[in-house]
PDB file of C-alpha atoms and ligand atoms in Angstrom:
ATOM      1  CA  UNK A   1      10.992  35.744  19.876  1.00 43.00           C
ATOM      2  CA  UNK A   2      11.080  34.355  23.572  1.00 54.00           C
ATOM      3  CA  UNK A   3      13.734  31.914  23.428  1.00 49.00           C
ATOM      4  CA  UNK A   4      11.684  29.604  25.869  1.00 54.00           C
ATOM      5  CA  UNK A   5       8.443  29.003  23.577  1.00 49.00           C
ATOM      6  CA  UNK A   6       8.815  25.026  23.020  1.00 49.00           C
ATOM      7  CA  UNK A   7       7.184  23.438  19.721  1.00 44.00           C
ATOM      8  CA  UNK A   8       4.286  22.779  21.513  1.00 50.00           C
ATOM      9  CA  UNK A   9       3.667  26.498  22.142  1.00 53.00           C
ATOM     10  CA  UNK A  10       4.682  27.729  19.067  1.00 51.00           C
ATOM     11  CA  UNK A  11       2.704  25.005  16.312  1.00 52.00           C
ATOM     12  CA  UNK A  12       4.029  24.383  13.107  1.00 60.00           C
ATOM     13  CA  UNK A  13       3.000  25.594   9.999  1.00 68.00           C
ATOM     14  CA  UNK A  14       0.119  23.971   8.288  1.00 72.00           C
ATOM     15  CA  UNK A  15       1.808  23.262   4.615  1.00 79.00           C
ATOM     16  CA  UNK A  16      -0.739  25.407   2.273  1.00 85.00           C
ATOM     17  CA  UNK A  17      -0.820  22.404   0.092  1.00 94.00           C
ATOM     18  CA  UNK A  18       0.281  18.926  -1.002  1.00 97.00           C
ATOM     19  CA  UNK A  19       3.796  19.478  -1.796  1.00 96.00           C
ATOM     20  CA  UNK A  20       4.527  21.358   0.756  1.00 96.00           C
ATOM     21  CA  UNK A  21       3.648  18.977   2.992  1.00 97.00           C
ATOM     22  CA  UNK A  22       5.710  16.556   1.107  1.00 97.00           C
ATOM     23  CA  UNK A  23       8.565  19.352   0.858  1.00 96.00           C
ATOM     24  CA  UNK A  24       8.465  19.562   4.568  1.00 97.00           C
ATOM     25  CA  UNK A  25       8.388  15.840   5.885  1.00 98.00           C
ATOM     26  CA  UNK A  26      11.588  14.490   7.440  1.00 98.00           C
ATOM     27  CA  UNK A  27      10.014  11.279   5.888  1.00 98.00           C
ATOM     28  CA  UNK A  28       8.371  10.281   2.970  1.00 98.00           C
ATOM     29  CA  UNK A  29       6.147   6.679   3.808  1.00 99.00           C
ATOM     30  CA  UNK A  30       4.890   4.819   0.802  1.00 99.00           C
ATOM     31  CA  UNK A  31       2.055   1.966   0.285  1.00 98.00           C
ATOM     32  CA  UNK A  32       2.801  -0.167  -2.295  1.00 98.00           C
ATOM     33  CA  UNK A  33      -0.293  -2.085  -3.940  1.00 98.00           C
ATOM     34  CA  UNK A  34      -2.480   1.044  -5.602  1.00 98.00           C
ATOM     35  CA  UNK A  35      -0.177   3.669  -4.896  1.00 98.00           C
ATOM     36  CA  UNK A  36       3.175   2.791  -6.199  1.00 98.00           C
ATOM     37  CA  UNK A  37       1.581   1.073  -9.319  1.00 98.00           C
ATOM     38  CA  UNK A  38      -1.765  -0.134 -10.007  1.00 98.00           C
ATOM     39  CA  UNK A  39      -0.333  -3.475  -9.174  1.00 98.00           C
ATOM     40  CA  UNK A  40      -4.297  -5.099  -7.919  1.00 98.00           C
ATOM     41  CA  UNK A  41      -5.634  -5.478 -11.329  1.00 98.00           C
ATOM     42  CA  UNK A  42      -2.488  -8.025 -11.012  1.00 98.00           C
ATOM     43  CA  UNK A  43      -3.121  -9.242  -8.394  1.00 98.00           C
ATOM     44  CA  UNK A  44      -7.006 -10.331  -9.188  1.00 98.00           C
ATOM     45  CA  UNK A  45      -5.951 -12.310 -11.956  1.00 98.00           C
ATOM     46  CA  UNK A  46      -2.814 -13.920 -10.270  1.00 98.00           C
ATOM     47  CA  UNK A  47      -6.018 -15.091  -7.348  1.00 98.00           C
ATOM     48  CA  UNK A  48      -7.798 -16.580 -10.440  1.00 98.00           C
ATOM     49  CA  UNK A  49      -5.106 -18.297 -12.350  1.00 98.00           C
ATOM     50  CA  UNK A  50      -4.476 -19.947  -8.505  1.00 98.00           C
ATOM     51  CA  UNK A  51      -8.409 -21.182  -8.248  1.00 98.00           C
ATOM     52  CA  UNK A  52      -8.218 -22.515 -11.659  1.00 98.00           C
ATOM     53  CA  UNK A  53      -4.966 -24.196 -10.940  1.00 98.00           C
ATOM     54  CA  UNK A  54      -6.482 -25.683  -8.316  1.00 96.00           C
ATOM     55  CA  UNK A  55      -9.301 -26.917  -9.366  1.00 96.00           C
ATOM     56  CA  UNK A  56     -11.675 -24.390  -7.937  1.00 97.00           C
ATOM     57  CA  UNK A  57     -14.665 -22.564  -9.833  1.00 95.00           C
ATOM     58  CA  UNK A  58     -13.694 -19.181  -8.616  1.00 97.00           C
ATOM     59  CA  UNK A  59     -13.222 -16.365 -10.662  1.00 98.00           C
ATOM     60  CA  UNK A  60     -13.091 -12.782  -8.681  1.00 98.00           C
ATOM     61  CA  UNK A  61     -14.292 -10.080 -11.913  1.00 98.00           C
ATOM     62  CA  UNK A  62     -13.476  -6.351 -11.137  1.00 98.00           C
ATOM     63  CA  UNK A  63     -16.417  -6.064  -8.985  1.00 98.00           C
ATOM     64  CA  UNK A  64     -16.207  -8.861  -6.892  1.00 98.00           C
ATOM     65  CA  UNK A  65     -12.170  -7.978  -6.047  1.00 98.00           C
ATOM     66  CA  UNK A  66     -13.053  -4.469  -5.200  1.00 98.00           C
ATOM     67  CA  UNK A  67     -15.738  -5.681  -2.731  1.00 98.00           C
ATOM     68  CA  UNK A  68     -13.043  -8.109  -1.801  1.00 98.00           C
ATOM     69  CA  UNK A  69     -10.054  -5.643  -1.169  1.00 98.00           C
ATOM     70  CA  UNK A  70     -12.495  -4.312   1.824  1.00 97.00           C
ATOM     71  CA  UNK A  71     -10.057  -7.358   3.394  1.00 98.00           C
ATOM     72  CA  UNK A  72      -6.542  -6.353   3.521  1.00 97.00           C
ATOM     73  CA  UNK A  73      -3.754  -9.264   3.160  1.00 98.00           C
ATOM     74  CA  UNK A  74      -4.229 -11.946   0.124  1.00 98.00           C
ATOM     75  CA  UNK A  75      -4.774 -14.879   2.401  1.00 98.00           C
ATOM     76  CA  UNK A  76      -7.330 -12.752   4.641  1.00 98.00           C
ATOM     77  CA  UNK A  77      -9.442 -12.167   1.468  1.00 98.00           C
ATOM     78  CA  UNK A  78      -9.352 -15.340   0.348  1.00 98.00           C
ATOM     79  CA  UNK A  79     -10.768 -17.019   3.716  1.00 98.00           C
ATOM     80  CA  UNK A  80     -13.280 -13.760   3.493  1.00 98.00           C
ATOM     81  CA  UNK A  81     -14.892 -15.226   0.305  1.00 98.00           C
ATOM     82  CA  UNK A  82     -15.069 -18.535   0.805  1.00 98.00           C
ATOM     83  CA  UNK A  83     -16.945 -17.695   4.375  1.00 97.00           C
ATOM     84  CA  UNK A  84     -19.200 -16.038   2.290  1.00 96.00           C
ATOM     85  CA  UNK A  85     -20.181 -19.039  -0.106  1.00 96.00           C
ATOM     86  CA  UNK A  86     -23.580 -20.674   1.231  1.00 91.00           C
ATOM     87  CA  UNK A  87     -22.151 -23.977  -0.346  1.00 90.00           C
ATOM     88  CA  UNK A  88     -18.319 -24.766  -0.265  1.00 90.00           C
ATOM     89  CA  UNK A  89     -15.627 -27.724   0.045  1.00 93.00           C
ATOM     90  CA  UNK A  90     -13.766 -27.331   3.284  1.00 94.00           C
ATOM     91  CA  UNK A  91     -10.698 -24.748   2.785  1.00 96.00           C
ATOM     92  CA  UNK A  92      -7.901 -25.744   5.538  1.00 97.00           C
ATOM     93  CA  UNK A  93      -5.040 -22.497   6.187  1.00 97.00           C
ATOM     94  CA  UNK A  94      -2.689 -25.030   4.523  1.00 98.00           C
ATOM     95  CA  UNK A  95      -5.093 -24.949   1.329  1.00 97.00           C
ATOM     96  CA  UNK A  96      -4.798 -21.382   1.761  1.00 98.00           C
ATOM     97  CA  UNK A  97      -1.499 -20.863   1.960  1.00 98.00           C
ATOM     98  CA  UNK A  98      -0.839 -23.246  -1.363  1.00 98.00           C
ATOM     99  CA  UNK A  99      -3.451 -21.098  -2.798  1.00 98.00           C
ATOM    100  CA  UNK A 100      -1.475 -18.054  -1.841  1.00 98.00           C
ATOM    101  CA  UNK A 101       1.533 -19.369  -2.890  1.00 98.00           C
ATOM    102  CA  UNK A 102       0.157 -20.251  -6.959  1.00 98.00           C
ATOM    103  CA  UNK A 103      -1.151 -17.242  -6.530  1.00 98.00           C
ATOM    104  CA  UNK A 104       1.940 -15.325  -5.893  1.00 98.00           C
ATOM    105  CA  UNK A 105       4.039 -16.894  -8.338  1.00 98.00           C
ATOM    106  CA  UNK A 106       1.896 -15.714 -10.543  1.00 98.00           C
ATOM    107  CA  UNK A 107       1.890 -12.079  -9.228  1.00 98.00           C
ATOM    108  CA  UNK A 108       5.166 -11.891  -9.969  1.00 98.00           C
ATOM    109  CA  UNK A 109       5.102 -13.577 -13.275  1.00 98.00           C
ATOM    110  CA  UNK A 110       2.924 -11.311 -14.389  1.00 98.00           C
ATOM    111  CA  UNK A 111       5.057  -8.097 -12.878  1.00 98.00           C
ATOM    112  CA  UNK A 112       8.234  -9.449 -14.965  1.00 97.00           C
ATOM    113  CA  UNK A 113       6.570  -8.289 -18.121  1.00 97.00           C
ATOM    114  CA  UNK A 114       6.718  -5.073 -17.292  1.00 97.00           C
ATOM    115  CA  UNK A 115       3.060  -4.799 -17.698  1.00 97.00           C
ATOM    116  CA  UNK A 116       3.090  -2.428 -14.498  1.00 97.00           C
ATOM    117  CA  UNK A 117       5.299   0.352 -14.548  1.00 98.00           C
ATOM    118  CA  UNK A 118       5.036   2.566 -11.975  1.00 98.00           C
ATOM    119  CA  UNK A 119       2.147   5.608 -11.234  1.00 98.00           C
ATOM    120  CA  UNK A 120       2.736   8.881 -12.423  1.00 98.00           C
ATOM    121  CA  UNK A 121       5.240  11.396 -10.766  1.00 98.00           C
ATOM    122  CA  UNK A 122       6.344   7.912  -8.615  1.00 98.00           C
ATOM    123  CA  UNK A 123       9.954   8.156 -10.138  1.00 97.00           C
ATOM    124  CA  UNK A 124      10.245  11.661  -9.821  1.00 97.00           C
ATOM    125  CA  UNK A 125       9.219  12.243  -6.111  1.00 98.00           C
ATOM    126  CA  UNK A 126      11.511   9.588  -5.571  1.00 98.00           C
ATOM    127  CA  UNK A 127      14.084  11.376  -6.907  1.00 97.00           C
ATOM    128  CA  UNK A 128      13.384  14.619  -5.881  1.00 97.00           C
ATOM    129  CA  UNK A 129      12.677  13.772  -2.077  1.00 97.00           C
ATOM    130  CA  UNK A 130      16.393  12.056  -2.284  1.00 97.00           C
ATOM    131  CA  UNK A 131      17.775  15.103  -3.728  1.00 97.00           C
ATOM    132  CA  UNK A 132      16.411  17.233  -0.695  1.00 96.00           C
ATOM    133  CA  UNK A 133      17.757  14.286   1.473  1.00 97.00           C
ATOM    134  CA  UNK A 134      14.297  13.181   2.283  1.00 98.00           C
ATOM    135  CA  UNK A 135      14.420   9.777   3.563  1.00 98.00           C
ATOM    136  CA  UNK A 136      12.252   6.877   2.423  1.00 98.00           C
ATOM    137  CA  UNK A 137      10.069   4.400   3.750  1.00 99.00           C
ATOM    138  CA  UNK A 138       7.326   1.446   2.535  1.00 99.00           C
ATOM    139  CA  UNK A 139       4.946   0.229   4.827  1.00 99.00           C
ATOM    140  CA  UNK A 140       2.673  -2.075   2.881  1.00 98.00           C
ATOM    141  CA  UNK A 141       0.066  -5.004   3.115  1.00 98.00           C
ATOM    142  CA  UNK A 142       1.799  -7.346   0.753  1.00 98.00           C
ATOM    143  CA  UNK A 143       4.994  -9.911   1.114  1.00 98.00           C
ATOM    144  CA  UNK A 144       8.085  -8.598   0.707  1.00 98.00           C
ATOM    145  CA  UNK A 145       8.946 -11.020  -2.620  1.00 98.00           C
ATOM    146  CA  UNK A 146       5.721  -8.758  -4.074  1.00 98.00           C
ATOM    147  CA  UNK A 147       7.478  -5.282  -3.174  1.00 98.00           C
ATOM    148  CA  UNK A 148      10.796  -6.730  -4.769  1.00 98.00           C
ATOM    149  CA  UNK A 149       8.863  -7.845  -7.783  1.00 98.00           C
ATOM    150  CA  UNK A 150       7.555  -4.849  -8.352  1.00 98.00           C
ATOM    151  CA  UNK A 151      10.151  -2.732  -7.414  1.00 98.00           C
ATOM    152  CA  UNK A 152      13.287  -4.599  -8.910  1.00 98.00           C
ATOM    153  CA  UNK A 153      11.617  -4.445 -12.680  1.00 97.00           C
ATOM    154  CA  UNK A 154      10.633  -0.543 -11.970  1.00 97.00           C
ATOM    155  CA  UNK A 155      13.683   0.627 -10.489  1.00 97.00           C
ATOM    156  CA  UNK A 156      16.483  -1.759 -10.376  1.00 97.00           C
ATOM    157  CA  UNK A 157      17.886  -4.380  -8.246  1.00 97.00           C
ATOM    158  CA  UNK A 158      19.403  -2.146  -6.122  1.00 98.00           C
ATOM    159  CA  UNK A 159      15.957  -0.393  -5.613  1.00 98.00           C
ATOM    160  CA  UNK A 160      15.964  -1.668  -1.699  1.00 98.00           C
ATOM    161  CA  UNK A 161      19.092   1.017  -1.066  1.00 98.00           C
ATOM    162  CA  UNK A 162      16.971   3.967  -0.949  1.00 98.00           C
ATOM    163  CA  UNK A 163      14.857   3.276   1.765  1.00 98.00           C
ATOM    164  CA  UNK A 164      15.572   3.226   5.310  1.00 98.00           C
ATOM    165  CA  UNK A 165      12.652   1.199   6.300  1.00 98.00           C
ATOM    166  CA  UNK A 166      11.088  -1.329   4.138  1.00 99.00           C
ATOM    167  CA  UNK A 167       7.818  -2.865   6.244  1.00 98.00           C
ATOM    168  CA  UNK A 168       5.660  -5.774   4.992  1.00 98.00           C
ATOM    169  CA  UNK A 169       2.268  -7.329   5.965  1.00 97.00           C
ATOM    170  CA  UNK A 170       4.038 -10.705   7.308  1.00 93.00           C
ATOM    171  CA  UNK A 171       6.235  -8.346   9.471  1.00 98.00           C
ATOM    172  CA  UNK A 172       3.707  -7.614  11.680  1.00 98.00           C
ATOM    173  CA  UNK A 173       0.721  -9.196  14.016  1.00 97.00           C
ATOM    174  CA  UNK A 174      -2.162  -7.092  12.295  1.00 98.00           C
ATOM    175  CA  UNK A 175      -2.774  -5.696   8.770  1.00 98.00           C
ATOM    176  CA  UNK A 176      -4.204  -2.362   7.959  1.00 98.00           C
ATOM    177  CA  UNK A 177      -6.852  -0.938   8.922  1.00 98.00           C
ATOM    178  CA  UNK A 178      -3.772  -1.832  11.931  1.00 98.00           C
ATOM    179  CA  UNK A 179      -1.280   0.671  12.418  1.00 98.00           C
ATOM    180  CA  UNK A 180       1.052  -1.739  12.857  1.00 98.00           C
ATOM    181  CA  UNK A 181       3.026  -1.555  10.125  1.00 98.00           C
ATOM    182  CA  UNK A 182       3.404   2.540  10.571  1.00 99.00           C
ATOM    183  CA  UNK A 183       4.346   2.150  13.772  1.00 98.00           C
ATOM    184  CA  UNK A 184       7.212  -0.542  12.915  1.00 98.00           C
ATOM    185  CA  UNK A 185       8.293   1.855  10.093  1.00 99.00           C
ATOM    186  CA  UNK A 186       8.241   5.018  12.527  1.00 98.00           C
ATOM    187  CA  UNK A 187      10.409   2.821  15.298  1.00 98.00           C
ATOM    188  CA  UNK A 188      12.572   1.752  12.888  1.00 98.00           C
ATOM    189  CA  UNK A 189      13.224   5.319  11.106  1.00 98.00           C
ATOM    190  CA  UNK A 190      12.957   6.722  14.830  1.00 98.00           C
ATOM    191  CA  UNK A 191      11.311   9.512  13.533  1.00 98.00           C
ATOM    192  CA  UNK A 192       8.387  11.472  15.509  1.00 98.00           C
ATOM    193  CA  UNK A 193       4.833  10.625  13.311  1.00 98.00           C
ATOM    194  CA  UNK A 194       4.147  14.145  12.707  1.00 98.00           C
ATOM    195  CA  UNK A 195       7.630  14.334  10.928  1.00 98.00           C
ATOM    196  CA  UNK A 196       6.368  12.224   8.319  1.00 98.00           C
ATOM    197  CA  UNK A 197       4.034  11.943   5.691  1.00 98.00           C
ATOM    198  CA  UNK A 198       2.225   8.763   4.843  1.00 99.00           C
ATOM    199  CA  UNK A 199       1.357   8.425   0.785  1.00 98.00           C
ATOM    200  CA  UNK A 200      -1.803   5.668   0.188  1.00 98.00           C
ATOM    201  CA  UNK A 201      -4.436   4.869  -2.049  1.00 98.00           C
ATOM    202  CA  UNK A 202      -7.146   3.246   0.470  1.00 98.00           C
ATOM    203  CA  UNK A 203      -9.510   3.583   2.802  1.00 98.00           C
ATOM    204  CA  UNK A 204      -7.524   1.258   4.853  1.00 98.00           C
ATOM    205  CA  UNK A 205      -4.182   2.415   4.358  1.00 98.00           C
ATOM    206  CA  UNK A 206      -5.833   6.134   5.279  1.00 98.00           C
ATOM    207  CA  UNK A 207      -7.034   4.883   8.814  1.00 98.00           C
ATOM    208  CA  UNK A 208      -4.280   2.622   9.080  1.00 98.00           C
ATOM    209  CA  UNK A 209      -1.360   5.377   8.987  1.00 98.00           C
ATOM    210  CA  UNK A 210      -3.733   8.235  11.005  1.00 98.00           C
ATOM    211  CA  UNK A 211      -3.778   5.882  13.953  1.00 98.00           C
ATOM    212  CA  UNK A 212       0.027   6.217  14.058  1.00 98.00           C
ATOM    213  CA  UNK A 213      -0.447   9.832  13.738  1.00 98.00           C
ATOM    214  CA  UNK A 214       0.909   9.994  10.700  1.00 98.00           C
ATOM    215  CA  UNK A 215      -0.448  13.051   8.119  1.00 98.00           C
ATOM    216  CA  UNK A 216      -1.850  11.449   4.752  1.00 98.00           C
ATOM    217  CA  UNK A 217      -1.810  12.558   0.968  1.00 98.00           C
ATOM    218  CA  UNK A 218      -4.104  10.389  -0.690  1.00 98.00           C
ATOM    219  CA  UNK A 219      -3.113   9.497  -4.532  1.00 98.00           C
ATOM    220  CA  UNK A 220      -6.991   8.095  -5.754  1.00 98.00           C
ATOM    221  CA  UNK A 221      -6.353   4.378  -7.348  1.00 98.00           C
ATOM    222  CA  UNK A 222      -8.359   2.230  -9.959  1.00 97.00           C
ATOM    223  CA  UNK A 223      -9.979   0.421  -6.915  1.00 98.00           C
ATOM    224  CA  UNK A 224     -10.675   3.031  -4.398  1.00 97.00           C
ATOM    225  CA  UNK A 225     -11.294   5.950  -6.253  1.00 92.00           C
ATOM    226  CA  UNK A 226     -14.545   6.538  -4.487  1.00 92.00           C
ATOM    227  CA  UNK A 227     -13.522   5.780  -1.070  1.00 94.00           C
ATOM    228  CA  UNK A 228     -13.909   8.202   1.795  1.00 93.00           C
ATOM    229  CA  UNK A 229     -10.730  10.376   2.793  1.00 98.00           C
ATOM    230  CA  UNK A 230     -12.154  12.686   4.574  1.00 97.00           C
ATOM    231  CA  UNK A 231      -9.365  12.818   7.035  1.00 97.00           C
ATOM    232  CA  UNK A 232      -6.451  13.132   4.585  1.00 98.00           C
ATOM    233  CA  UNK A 233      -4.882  15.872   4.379  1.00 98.00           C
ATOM    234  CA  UNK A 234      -4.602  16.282   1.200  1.00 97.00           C
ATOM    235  CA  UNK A 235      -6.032  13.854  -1.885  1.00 97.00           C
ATOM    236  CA  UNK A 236      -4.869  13.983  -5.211  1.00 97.00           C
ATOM    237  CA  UNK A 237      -5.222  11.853  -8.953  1.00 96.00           C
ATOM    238  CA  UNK A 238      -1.741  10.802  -9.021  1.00 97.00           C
ATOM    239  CA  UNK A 239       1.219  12.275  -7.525  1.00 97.00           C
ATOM    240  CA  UNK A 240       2.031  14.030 -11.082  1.00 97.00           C
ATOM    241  CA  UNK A 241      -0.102  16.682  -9.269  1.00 95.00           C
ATOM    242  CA  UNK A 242       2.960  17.608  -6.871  1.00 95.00           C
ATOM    243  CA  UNK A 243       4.461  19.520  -9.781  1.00 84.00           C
ATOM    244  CA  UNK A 244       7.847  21.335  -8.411  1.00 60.00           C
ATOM    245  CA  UNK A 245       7.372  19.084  -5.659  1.00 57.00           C
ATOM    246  CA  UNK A 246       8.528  16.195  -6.837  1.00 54.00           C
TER     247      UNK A 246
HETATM  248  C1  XBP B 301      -2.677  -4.249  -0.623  1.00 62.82           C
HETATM  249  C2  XBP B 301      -3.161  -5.526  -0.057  1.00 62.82           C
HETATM  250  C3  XBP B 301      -2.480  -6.800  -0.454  1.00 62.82           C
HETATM  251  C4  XBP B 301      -2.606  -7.005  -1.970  1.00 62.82           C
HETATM  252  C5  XBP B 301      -2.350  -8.442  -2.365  1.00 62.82           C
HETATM  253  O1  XBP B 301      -1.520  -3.903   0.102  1.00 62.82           O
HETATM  254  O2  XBP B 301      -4.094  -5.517   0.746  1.00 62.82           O
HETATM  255  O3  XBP B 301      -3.154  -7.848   0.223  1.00 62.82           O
HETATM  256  O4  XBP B 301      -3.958  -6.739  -2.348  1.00 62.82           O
HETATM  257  O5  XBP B 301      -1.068  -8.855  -1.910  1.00 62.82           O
HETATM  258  P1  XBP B 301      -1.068  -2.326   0.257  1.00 62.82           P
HETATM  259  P2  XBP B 301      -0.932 -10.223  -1.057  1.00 62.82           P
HETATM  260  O6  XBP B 301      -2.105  -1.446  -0.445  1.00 62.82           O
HETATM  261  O7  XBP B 301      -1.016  -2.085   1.753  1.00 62.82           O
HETATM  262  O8  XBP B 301       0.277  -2.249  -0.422  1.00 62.82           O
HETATM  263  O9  XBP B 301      -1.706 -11.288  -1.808  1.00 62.82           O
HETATM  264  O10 XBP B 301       0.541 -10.469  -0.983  1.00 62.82           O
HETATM  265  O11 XBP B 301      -1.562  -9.901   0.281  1.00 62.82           O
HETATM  266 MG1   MG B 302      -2.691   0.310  -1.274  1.00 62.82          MG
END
C-alpha cells in the first residue's frame, strides 16, 4: 500500500457492530444517571422528600419526572416546574439551592443502601476495557458527591483510580444537550473525538456527546426508553448485550 495515503485518505473501518466499536475505542466515555445505574427513580424521590421537607406540596410521580428530565441538571428542573405552576410562592436560587441541597442528601442516603447496584454488563465492560488497556472516562450531568455516591458503594472507594477523566455538571458553563462536558473530558484525556466512544441513556446525553463528535452506543434506560436515537450508532437494552465485548 502507498506509504503516503494519510488517515484521511484511507477511512477507518466502520466496527460491524456494538462491541466492536467498543473493542476499538482508545476511550471508553460513560454517563452516569440512567446508564451506569438506574440511579433517577432515586433521584425523583430524593426531589420529593426535599419539597416535603420544606414545606412545599410538590410531589413529581413517574410521569411528571420523566416530562421533567426533558431539563438536564437538578436545580434546572426544579426552576423548570415551578415556571410552569400558574399559581406559586416566589422560589429565590438560594431556595433552590437549599432545595437542592435536602435533596441531595437524600440522593445519597438513599444510594448507601445499596438499593442501586449497577446496570447489567457495567462491571464487566469495566473490567474488560481495563484489561485491553482501554482508558476510562465519565462525563455526566450530576455533582460529583452523586458520582462518588454511587460509585463508592458499587465499586469501592478507590473507584475514582480507574478513570482518567472524571467530568461533572458543576464543572462546566452549560449542561447537556451542551457538549461541554465531552469536550472537557476529550481535552483532558487529549484524545481525538473519533477515538472514543461515548456510552448514554438520553436523548440529551445522545446530542450532547455527537456535537463533540463523539460516536454513541445507546444503553435504553427506565426513563428514556422511547426516546429518539436515531443518530447513535449503535442502541442496545443494557450493555449485557456486548457479550465477548465486555
Ligand atoms: C442526569 C441529570 C441529573 C440527574 C439529577 O445526569 O440530568 O440532573 O437527573 O442529578 P446524566 P442532580 O444522565 O448526565 O448523568 O440533581 O445532581 O442534577
Ligand atoms: Mg443519563
Amino acid at each position: 500500500m502507498n506509504a503516503s495515503i494519510t488517515r484521511a485518505e484511507f477511512p477507518a473501518r466502520v466496527p460491524r457492530d456494538a462491541a466492536e466499536l467498543i473493542r476499538s475505542a482508545a476511550a471508553l466515555i460513560f454517563d452516569v444517571d440512567g446508564t451506569l445505574a438506574e440511579t433517577e427513580e432515586l433521584h425523583r424521590q430524593a426531589f420529593n422528600h426535599a419539597f416535603t421537607r420544606h414545606g412545599l406540596d410538590w410531589q413529581w410521580d413517574r410521569a411528571v419526572y420523566k416530562d421533567l428530565l426533558r431539563v438536564t441538571g437538578g436545580k434546572e428542573r426544579i426552576r423548570a416546574h415551578h415556571e410552569r405552576l400558574r399559581i406559586a410562592a416566589p422560589l429565590s436560587d438560594e431556595d433552590i439551592a437549599a432545595l437542592h441541597r435536602v435533596k441531595t442528601a437524600q440522593y445519597a442516603e438513599l444510594v448507601a443502601t445499596g438499593c442501586c447496584p449497577l446496570r447489567p454488563g457495567v462491571t464487566e465492560l469495566l473490567a474488560a476495557a481495563k484489561a485491553r488497556g482501554q482508558r476510562l472516562a465519565i462525563a455526566t450531568t450530576t455533582s460529583h458527591g452523586n458520582i462518588d455516591a454511587l460509585l463508592s458503594q458499587a465499586l469501592g472507594t478507590r473507584w475514582a483510580a480507574d478513570f482518567d477523566a472524571i467530568v461533572a455538571g458543576d464543572d462546566v458553563r452549560q449542561k447537556k444537550p451542551a457538549p461541554d462536558v465531552y469536550l472537557e473530558t476529550l481535552a483532558r484525556l487529549n484524545l481525538e473525538a473519533s477515538d472514543c466512544v461515548a456510552i448514554e441513556d438520553s436523548a440529551n446525553g445522545l446530542i450532547a456527546a455527537s456535537r463533540a463528535g463523539i460516536p454513541v452506543l445507546i444503553t435504553r434506560s427506565m426513563f428514556f426508553s422511547d426516546d429518539d436515537f436515531g443518530d447513535a450508532r449503535f442502541v442496545l437494552d443494557d450493555l449485557s448485550e456486548l457479550g465477548a465485548a465486555k
